[in-house]
Structures are given as C-alpha cells and as structure tokens.
Short mmCIF file of C-alpha atoms in Angstrom, two decimals:
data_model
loop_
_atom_site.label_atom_id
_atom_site.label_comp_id
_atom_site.label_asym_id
_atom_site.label_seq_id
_atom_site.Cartn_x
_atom_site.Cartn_y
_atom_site.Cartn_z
CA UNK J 1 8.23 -19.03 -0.44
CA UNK J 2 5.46 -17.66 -2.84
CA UNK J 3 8.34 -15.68 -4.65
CA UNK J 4 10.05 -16.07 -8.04
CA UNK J 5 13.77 -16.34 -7.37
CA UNK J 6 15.83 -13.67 -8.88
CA UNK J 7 17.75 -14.89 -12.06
CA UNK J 8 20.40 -12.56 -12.21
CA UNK J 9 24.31 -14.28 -11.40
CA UNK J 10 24.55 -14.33 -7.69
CA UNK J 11 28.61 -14.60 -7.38
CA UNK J 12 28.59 -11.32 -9.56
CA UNK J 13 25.60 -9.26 -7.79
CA UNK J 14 27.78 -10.56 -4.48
CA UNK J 15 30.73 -9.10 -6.06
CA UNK J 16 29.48 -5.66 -6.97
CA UNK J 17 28.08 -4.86 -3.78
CA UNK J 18 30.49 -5.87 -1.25
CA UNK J 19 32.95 -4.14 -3.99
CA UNK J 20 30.13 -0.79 -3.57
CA UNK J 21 29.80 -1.05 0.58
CA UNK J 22 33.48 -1.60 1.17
CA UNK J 23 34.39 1.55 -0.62
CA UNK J 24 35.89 0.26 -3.97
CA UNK J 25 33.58 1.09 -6.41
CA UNK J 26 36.30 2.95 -8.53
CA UNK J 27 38.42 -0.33 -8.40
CA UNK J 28 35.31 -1.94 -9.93
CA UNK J 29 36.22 -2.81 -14.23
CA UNK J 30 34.51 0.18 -15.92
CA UNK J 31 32.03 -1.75 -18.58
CA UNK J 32 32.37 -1.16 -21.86
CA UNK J 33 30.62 1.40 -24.26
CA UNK J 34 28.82 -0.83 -25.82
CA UNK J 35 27.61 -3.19 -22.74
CA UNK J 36 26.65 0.21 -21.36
CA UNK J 37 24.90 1.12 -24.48
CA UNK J 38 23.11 -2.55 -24.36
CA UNK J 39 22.01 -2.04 -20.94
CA UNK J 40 20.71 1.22 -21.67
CA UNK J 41 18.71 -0.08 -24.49
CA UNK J 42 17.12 -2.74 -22.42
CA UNK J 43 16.50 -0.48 -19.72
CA UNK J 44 14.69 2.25 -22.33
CA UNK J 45 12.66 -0.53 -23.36
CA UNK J 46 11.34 -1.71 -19.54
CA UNK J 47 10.51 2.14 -19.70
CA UNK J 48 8.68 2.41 -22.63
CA UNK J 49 6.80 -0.84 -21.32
CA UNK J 50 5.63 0.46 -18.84
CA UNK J 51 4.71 3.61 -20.10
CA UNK J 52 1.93 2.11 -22.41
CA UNK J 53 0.63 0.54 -18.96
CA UNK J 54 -0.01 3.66 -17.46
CA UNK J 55 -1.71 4.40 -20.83
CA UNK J 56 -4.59 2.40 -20.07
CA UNK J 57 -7.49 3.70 -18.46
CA UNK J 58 -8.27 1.88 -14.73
CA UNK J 59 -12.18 3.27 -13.77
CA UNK J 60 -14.29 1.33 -16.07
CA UNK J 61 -16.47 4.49 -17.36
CA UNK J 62 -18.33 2.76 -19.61
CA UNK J 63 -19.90 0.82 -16.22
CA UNK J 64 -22.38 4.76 -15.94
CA UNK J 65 -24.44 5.80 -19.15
CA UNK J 66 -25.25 8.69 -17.83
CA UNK J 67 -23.73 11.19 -15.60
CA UNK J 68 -22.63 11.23 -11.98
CA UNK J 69 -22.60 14.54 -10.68
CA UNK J 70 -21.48 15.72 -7.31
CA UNK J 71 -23.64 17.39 -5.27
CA UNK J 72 -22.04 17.08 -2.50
CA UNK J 73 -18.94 15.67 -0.49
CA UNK J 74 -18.85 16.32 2.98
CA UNK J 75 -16.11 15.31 5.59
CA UNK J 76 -17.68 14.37 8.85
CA UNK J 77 -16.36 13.91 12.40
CA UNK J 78 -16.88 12.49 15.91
CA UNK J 79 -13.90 13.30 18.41
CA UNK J 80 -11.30 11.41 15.81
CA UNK J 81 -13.44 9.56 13.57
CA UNK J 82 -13.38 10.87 10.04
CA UNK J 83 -16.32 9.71 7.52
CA UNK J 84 -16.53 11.00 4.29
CA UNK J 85 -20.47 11.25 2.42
CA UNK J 86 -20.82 11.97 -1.09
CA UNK J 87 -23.88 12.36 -2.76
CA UNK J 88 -24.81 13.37 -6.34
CA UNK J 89 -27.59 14.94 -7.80
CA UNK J 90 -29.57 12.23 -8.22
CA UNK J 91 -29.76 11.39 -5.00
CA UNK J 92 -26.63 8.29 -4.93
CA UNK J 93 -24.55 8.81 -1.92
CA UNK J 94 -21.47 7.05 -0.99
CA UNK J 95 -19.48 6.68 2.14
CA UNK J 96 -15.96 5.53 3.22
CA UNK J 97 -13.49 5.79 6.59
CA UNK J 98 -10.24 7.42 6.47
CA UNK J 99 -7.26 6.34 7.86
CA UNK J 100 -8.22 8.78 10.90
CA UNK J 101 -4.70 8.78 12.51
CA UNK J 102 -3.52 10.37 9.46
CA UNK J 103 -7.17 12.60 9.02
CA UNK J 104 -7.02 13.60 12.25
CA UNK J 105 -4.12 16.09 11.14
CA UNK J 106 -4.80 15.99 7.33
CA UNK J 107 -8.50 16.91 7.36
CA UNK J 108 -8.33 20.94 6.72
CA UNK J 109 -6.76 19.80 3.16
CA UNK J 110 -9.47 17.81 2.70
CA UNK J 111 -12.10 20.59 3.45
CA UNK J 112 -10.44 23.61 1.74
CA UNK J 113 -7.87 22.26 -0.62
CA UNK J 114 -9.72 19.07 -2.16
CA UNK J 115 -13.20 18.91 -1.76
CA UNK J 116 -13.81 22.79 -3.69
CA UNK J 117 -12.44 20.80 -7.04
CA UNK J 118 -14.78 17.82 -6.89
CA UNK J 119 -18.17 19.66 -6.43
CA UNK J 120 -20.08 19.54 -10.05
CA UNK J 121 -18.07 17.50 -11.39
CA UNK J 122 -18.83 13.77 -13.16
CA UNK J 123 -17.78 10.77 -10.84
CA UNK J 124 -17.61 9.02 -14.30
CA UNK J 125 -14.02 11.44 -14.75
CA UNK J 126 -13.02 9.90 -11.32
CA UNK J 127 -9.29 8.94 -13.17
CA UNK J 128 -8.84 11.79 -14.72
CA UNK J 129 -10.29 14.11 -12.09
CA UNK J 130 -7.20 12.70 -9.77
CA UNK J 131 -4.87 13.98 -12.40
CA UNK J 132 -6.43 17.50 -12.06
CA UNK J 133 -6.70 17.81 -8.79
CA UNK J 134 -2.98 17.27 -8.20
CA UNK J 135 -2.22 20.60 -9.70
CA UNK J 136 -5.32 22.31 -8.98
CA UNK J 137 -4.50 25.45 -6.62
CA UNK J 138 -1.17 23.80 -6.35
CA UNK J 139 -1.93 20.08 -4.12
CA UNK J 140 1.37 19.47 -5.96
CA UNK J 141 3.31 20.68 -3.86
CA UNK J 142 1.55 18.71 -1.00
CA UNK J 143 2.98 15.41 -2.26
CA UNK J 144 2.82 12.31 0.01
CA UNK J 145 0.05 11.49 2.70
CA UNK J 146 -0.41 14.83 3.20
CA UNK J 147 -2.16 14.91 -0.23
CA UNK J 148 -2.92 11.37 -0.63
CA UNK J 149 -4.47 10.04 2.66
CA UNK J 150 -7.76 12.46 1.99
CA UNK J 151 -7.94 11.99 -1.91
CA UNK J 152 -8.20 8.09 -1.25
CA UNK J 153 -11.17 9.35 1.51
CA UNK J 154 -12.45 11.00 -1.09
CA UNK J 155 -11.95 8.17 -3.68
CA UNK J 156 -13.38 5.29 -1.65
CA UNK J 157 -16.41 7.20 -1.02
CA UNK J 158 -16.92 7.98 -4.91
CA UNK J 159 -16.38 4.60 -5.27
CA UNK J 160 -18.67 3.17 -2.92
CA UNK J 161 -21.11 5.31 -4.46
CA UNK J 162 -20.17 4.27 -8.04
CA UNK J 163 -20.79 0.30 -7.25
CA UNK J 164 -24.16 1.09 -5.52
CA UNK J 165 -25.08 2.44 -9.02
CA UNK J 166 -23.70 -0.37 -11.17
CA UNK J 167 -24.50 -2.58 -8.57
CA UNK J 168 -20.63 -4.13 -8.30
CA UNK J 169 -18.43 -4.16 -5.68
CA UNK J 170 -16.02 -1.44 -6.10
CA UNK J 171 -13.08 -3.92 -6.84
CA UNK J 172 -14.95 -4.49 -10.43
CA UNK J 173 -14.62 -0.51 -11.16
CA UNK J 174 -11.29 -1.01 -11.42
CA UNK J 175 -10.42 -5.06 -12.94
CA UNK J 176 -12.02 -6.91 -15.16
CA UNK J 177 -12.74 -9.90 -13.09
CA UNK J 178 -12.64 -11.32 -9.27
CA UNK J 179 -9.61 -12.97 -9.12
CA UNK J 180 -9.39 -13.71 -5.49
CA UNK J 181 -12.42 -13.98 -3.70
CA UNK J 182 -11.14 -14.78 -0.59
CA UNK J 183 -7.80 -13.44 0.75
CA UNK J 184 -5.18 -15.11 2.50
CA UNK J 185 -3.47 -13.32 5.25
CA UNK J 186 -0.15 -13.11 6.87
CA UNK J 187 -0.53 -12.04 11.06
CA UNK J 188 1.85 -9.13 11.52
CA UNK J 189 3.61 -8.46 14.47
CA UNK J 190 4.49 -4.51 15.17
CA UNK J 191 6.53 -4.92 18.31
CA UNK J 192 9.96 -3.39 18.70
CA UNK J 193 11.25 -2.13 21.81
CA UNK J 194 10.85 -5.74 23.07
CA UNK J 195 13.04 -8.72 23.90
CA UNK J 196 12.73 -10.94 21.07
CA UNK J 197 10.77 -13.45 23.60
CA UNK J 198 7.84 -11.10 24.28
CA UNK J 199 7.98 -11.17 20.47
CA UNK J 200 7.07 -14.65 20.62
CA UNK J 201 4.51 -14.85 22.91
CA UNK J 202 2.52 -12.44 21.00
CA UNK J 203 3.09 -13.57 17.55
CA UNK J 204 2.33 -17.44 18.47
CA UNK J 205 -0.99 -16.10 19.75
CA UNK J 206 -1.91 -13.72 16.96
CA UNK J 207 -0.95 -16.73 14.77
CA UNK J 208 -3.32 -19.05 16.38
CA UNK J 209 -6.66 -16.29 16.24
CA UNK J 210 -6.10 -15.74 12.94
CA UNK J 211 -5.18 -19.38 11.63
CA UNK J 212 -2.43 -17.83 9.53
CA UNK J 213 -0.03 -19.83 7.47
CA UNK J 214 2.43 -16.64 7.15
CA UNK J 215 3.63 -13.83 9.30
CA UNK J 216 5.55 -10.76 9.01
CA UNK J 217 8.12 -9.97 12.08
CA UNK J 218 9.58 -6.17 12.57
CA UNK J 219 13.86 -6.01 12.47
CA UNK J 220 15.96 -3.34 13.52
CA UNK J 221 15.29 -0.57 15.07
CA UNK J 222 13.00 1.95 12.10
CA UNK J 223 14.57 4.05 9.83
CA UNK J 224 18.32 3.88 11.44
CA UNK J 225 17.83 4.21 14.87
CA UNK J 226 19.66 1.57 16.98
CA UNK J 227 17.39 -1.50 18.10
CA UNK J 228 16.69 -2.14 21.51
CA UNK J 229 17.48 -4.23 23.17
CA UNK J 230 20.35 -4.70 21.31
CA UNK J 231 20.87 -8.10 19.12
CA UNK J 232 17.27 -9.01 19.02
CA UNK J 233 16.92 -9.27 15.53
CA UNK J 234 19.93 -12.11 15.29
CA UNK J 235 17.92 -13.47 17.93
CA UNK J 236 14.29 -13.48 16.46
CA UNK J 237 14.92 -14.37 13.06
CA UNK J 238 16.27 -18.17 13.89
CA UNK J 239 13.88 -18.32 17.21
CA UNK J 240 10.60 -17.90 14.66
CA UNK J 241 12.01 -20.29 11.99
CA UNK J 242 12.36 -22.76 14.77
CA UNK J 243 8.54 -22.43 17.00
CA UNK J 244 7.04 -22.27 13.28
CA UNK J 245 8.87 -25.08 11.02
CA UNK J 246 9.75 -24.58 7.76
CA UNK J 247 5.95 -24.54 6.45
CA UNK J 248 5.26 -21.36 7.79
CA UNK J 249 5.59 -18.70 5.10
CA UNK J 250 7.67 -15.52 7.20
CA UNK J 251 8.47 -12.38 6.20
CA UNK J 252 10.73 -9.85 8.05
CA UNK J 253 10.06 -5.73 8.02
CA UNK J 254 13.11 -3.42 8.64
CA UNK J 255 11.19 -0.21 7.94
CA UNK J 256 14.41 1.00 6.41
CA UNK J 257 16.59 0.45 10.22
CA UNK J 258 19.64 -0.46 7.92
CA UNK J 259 22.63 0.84 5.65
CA UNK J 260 23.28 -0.48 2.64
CA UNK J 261 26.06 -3.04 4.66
CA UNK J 262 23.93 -3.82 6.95
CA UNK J 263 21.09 -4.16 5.02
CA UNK J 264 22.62 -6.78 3.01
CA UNK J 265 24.33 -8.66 6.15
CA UNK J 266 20.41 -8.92 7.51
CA UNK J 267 19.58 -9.90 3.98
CA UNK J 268 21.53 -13.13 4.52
CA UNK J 269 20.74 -14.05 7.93
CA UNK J 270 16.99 -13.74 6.86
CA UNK J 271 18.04 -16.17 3.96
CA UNK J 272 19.61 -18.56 6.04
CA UNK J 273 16.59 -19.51 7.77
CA UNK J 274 14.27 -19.18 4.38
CA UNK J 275 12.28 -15.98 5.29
CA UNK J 276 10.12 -15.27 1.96
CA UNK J 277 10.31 -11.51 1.52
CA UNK J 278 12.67 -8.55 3.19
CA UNK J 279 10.86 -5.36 3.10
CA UNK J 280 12.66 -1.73 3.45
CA UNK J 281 15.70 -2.39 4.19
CA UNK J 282 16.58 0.86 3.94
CA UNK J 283 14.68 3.83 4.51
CA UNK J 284 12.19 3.93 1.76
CA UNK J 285 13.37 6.99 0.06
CA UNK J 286 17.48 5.53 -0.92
CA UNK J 287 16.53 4.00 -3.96
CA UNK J 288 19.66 3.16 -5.28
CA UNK J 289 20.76 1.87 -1.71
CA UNK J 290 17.54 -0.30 -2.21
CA UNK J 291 19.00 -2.11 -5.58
CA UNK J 292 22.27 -2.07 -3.72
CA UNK J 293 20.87 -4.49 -1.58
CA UNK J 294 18.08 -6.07 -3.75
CA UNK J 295 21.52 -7.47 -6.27
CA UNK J 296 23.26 -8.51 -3.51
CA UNK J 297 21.17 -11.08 -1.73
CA UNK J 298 18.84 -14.04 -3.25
CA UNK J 299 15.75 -13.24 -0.72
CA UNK J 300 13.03 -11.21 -2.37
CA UNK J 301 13.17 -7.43 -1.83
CA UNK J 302 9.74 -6.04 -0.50
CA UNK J 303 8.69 -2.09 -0.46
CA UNK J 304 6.74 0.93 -1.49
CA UNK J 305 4.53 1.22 1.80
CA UNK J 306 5.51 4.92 1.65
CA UNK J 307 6.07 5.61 -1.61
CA UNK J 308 3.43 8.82 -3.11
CA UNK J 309 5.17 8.69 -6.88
CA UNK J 310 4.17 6.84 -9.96
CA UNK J 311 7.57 7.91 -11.36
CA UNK J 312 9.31 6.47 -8.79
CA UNK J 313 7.27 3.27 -8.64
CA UNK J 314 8.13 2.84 -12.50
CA UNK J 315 12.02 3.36 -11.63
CA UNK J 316 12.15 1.12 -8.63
CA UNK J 317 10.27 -1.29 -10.79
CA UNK J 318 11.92 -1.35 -14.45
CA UNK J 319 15.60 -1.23 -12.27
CA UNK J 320 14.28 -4.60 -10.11
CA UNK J 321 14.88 -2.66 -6.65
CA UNK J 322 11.71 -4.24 -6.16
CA UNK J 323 10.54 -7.73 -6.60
CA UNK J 324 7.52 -7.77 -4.40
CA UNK J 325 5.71 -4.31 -4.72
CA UNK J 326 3.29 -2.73 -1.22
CA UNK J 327 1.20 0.34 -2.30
CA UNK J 328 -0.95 0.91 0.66
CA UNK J 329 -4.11 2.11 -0.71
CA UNK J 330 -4.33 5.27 1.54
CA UNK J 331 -0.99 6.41 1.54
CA UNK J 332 -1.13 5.98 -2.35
CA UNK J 333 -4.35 7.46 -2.96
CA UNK J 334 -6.86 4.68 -3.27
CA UNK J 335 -7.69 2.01 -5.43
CA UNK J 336 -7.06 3.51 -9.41
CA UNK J 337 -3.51 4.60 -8.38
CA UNK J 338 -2.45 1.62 -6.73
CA UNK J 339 -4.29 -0.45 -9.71
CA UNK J 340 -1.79 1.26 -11.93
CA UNK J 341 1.25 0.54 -9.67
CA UNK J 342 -0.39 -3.51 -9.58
CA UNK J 343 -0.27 -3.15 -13.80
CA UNK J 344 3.38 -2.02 -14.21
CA UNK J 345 4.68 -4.58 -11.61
CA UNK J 346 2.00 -7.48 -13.72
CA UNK J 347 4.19 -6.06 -16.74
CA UNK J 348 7.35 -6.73 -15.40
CA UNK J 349 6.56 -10.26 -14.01
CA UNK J 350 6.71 -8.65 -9.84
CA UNK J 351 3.44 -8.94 -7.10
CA UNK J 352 1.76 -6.86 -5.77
CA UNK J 353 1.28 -7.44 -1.46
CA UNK J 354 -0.28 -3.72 -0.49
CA UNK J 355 0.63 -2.57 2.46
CA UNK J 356 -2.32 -1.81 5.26
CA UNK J 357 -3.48 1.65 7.37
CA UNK J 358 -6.09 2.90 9.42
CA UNK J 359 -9.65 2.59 9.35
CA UNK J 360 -11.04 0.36 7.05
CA UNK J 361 -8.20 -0.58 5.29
CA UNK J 362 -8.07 -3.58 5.16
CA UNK J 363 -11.68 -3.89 3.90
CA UNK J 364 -10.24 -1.81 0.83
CA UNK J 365 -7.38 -3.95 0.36
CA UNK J 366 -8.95 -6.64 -0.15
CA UNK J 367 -11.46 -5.20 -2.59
CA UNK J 368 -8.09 -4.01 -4.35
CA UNK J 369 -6.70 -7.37 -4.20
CA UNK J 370 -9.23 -9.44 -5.26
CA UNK J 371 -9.18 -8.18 -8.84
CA UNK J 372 -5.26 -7.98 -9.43
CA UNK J 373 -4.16 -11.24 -10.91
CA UNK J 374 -0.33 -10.54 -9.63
CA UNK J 375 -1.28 -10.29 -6.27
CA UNK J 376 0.96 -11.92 -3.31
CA UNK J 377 -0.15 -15.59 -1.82
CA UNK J 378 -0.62 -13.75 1.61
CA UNK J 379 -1.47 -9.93 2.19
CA UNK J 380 -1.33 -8.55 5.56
CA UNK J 381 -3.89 -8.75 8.70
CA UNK J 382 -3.53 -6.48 11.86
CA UNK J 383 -7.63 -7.34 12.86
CA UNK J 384 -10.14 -5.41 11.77
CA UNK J 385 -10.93 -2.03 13.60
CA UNK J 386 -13.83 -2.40 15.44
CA UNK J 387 -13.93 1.29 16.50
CA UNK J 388 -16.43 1.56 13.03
CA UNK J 389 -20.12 -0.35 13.74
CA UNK J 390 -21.10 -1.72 10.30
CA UNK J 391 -22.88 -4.60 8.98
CA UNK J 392 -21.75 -6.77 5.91
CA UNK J 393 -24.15 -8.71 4.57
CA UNK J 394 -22.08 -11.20 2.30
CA UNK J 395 -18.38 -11.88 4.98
CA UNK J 396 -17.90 -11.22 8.16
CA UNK J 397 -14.74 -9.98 7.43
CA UNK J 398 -12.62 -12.20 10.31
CA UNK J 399 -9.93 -15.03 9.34
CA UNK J 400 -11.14 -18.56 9.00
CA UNK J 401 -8.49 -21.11 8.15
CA UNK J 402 -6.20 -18.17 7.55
CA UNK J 403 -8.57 -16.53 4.95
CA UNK J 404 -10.76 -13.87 4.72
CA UNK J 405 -13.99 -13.64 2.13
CA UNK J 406 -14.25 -10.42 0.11
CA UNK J 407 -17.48 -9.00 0.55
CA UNK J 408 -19.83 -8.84 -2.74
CA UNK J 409 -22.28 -6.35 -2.12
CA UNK J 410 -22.37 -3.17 -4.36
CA UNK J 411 -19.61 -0.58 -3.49
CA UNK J 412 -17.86 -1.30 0.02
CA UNK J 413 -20.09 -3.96 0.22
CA UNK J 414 -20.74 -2.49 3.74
CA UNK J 415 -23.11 -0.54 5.61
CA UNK J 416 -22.26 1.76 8.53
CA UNK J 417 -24.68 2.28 11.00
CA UNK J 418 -26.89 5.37 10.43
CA UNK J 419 -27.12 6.41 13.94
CA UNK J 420 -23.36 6.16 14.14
CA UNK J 421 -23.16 8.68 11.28
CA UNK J 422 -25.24 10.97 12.97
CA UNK J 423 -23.10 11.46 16.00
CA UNK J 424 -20.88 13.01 13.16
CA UNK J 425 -20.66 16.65 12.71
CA UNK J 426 -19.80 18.53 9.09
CA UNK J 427 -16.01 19.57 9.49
CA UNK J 428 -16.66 23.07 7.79
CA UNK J 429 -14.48 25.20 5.30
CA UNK J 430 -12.57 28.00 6.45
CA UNK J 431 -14.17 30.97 5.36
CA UNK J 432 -11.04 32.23 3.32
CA UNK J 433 -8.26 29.60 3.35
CA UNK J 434 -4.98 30.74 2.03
CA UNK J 435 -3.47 29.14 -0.48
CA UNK J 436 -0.15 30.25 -2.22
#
C-alpha cells in the first residue's frame, strides 16, 4: 500500500471506539493514575520533539551573501488571472501564479494588508518575515486561506526570485538535497453527484492519459451532506478494486461526508478491498473525531488539505490522528510552512502526500516534494492548467509512465511568457484601506 501499518492493538482500538460511538464511553474502565500519568509523559515528550523541529530554520540564508531587498511586489491581473512580480533593488525579479479561484476573492488582502509589510525588506528574512507578517496590522485574525492563499503568492514569487540568484531550483532553498527528481502521481477523480458508473468511465480514462499506478476516488457526499445518488460509495469502492486488480495503489477522499460511526463503518469497507489511505473522514476541523476513527480502523488515516495551523498540525501529529499528512502548499502558505509540517511528520515516522490547488500548483508541489525525504510513493495529478503559457526548459511537466520530472532550472524553473504578462494590469491599493 506504500503505508506503514499502525502498531497499536487492533481488538482494543476496536473496542474503545465502538464503546465511544455507541454512547458508552462512561462504561469504559477509567485508567489508572499512573497509566494516565505514563501516557502523559510520552505524549509531553512527542511534544517537546517536535518542538525542537520547528526550531530549525527552513530558508537556507546562508544560500545570499548579500542582501535582497524589495523594491517592489506587485499583484497583477487579466479578467481572473492573478500573477504576482517581485523585484528587488538590484534589479532580480521573481514571478509566481496564485491559486486564482481563491485570488480572485482574496486579492484586496494581498494589495493592502500584505504587500505594505514586505516592501524594503531582505528576501534573505523570508522565514522570519512570515512570522511578522502574521501579526502585522493584525493578518492574525485573518487565519486560513484568507491569509494564506496570497502569502504563498507572495512566497513563490520571492522564491522564484531567490533561486534565479543562487541559481537553484527553489526546492533547494528549502532541503538539503533532491530527493525525488521525478514524481509519481496518483489520477484523481473529483466526481460526486454521479452514479458510481460514470465514475468509472472517467477514472479508467484519466488512468490511461496519465499512466498512473494509483488513484484517489471521492466518497460520500462532502462535509455531511447526504450522497447522491444514494449508496454509491458501497458501490464504487468494490467496482474500482475489481476494473483495477489488486496492483493498483487506491485511495478514497471523504472530504469529511462522515460521523465518527460512519466514518469508521467506511473505514472498513475501504479496508476490505485494500484501499491504501482514507482521507477526511470527517470534516477537517473534529480532531478528536479524526483519532476516533484513525484507532479504530487498520487503513491509514489521510488529512490536513485544509488545515492553516502549525499548532494543530503538531497535535494531530504527536496524537497519530494522522498517519499520512496533505499540506497543500497554497492553502498552507507555501513551501517553508509546509517544509516544517513535512519535518514534524519525518520526526514522528508519518509522510507527507500535499494536497494540490489552483494555478500552478502542482508545479510547486513537486518542487516541495522533491526535497522531503518522507514524502508519499504517489502525490496527486489533476493535469496541469494550461490556462498559464510558459516554457520549461528542463520537463515538460506531463506524466510519462505515471511520472512526472521536476524541473531544474533556477527558481520555478519556468518562464511565463512576457507578452502574456503584459496583458496584466497592476491591481492597485486602496487609497486608505481600513484596518481595525
């Protein structure tokens, strides 16, 4: 499956949650002060753990001898196409693609709220820069792709820039080595609202133009509304186990459609017929529901697409919720903070399999990817958008054999085509933006 098994007892993780969904958790033998006291302990320690992680600096500063400053960052637009351009005083420039469904509502933060803090200062303080930001003029209390869609815009750009200078791809600003230099992908398939044999026509043929040996199939109905048409997830999960064989790695994506009881009765199905990871099977915020199910089924529990919070990635990780751990790179704000999410799962012996948005996405997952050594056997392809003309000089970017080669040009290892980026317009400031 590409997973490790879980290790803890399955009769007694069985136990405890149908003991917890059926309502008689205060039946349940109270454990004693000093077991409670022991798991405390070891629990402190997974903390502590992974508190030196996020310790260590991610941007490799020592890359830039002298400074980067920011002359300017400007957020440009045609119709719903969002570019962002930085350039520093030297005359570098940088540019990356947001995820522009999210931009398209998101980009007045961007203009008055975020870009204000970055002009004059060093792209060398890039990590630290993030932390300030958050609390400058409040973006606090913007938490959550509101905040973190444009700060990755932001961030990719810098860090396109930054590899042109060092002349790296913008993976090595942030790992020490190329672990993966070419990527293998699982073919998702985003249909609901479909009889589970439209399902199958689709996936068989995204399967086939991509050459994938994995795939990722939608359940339920998203975040607890009922499915339609009703039972097709009892009917999909054996009816892709049987067209693909048992070589074919498969996932399964609830994007949290379940309870905690129904969560865990999916949970078994999809280990009956040996799908490899279960992802949200509740919706993404019920942590504890999340571990609920994670201890009471053997398939590996998948998540984090949504999550905005290194706190709560370091909770969902030191209490196993998690085993296989998705930071999408724009939701999470770009490639340092999802590089520290990749180091606390590393530390705690979990993957990382990002999840994918928008834009170029995919182009910066992989960058991300290739320099995590915990990263997933398969990480997920939707095609490439080819709304954005560019040229890459060193991949093509498409899926041969089920693989796709990371480019290793400087930066994005891209190059979008000037006269594209002239049909864009500066998305201005507001004169005098409020901000309480």
């Amino acid at each position: 499956s590409g997973s490790t098994p879980k290790t803890m007892n399955t009769n007694r993780r069985k136990f405890i949650a149908s003991a917890l969904v059926g309502g008689a958790a205060a039946a349940l033998p109270r454990p004693s002060h000093a077991a409670a006291a022991r798991g405390n302990e070891a629990l402190q320690a997974k903390y502590a753990k992974l508190d030196e992680v996020l310790k260590q600096p991610v941007l490799k500063r020592q890359l830039f001898t002298s400074p980067v400053i920011i002359e300017t960052l400007e957020l440009l637009r045609l119709n719903n196409s969002f570019i962002c351009h930085v350039r520093s005083k030297d005359g570098a420039e940088g540019f990356s693609v947001s995820n522009n469904s999210q931009e398209q509502s998101l980009y007045a933060i961007q203009v008055n709220r975020l870009k204000p803090f970055f002009i004059g200062k060093d792209a060398r303080d890039l990590e630290a820069l993030f932390d300030e930001v958050y609390v400058y003029q409040s973006n606090y209390k913007l938490q959550s792709l509101a905040l973190w869609v444009p700060l990755a815009t932001i961030e990719f750009a810098i860090s396109d820039m930054l590899g042109r200078i060092a002349n790296k791809p913008m993976g090595l600003l942030i790992g020490d080595k190329i672990h993966h230099p070419t990527v293998p992908v699982y073919r998702a398939n985003g249909e609901r609202d479909v009889t589970a044999e439209a399902v199958m026509v689709n996936l068989k043929r995204q399967v086939e133009e991509s050459q994938a040996k994995a795939l990722k199939i939608k359940i339920g109905g998203r975040m607890s509304h009922p499915e339609f048409p009703a039972g097709r997830s009892e009917k999909l999960i054996p009816m892709v186990r049987k067209e693909f064989g048992d070589k074919m790695v498969c996932y399964a994506d609830s994007n949290g459609s379940y309870g905690v009881e129904e969560g865990i009765k999916f949970g078994k199905l999809l280990q009956e017929y040996k799908f490899a990871f279960y992802e949200e099977p509740v919706p993404f915020d019920w942590y504890e529901e999340t571990k609920a199910v994670a201890d009471a089924v053997d398939i590996p529990m998948a998540g984090g697409e949504q999550e905005s919070s290194l706190h709560a990635f370091r909770w969902l990780i030191a209490n196993d919720a998690l085993d296989i751990v998705q930071a999408d790179v724009y939701y999470f704000g770009g490639l340092i903070r999802c590089m520290k999410v990749a180091r606390m799962a590393a530390a705690m012996g979990k993957v990382h399999t990002p999840h994918i948005s928008g834009g170029l996405g995919y182009l910066y997952m992989i960058h991300f990817v290739s320099v995590i050594p915990n990263a997933g056997p398969y990480h997920e392809f939707k095609g490439l958008s080819q709304a954005i003309p560019f040229e890459c000089k060193t991949s093509d970017l498409s899926t041969k054999g089920g693989t796709v080669t990371v480019p290793t040009g400087p930066g994005s290892g891209i190059e979008i085509d000037p006269a594209f980026i002239k049909k864009h317009t500066i998305v201005p400031r507001d004169r005098n933006p409020v901000v309480e």
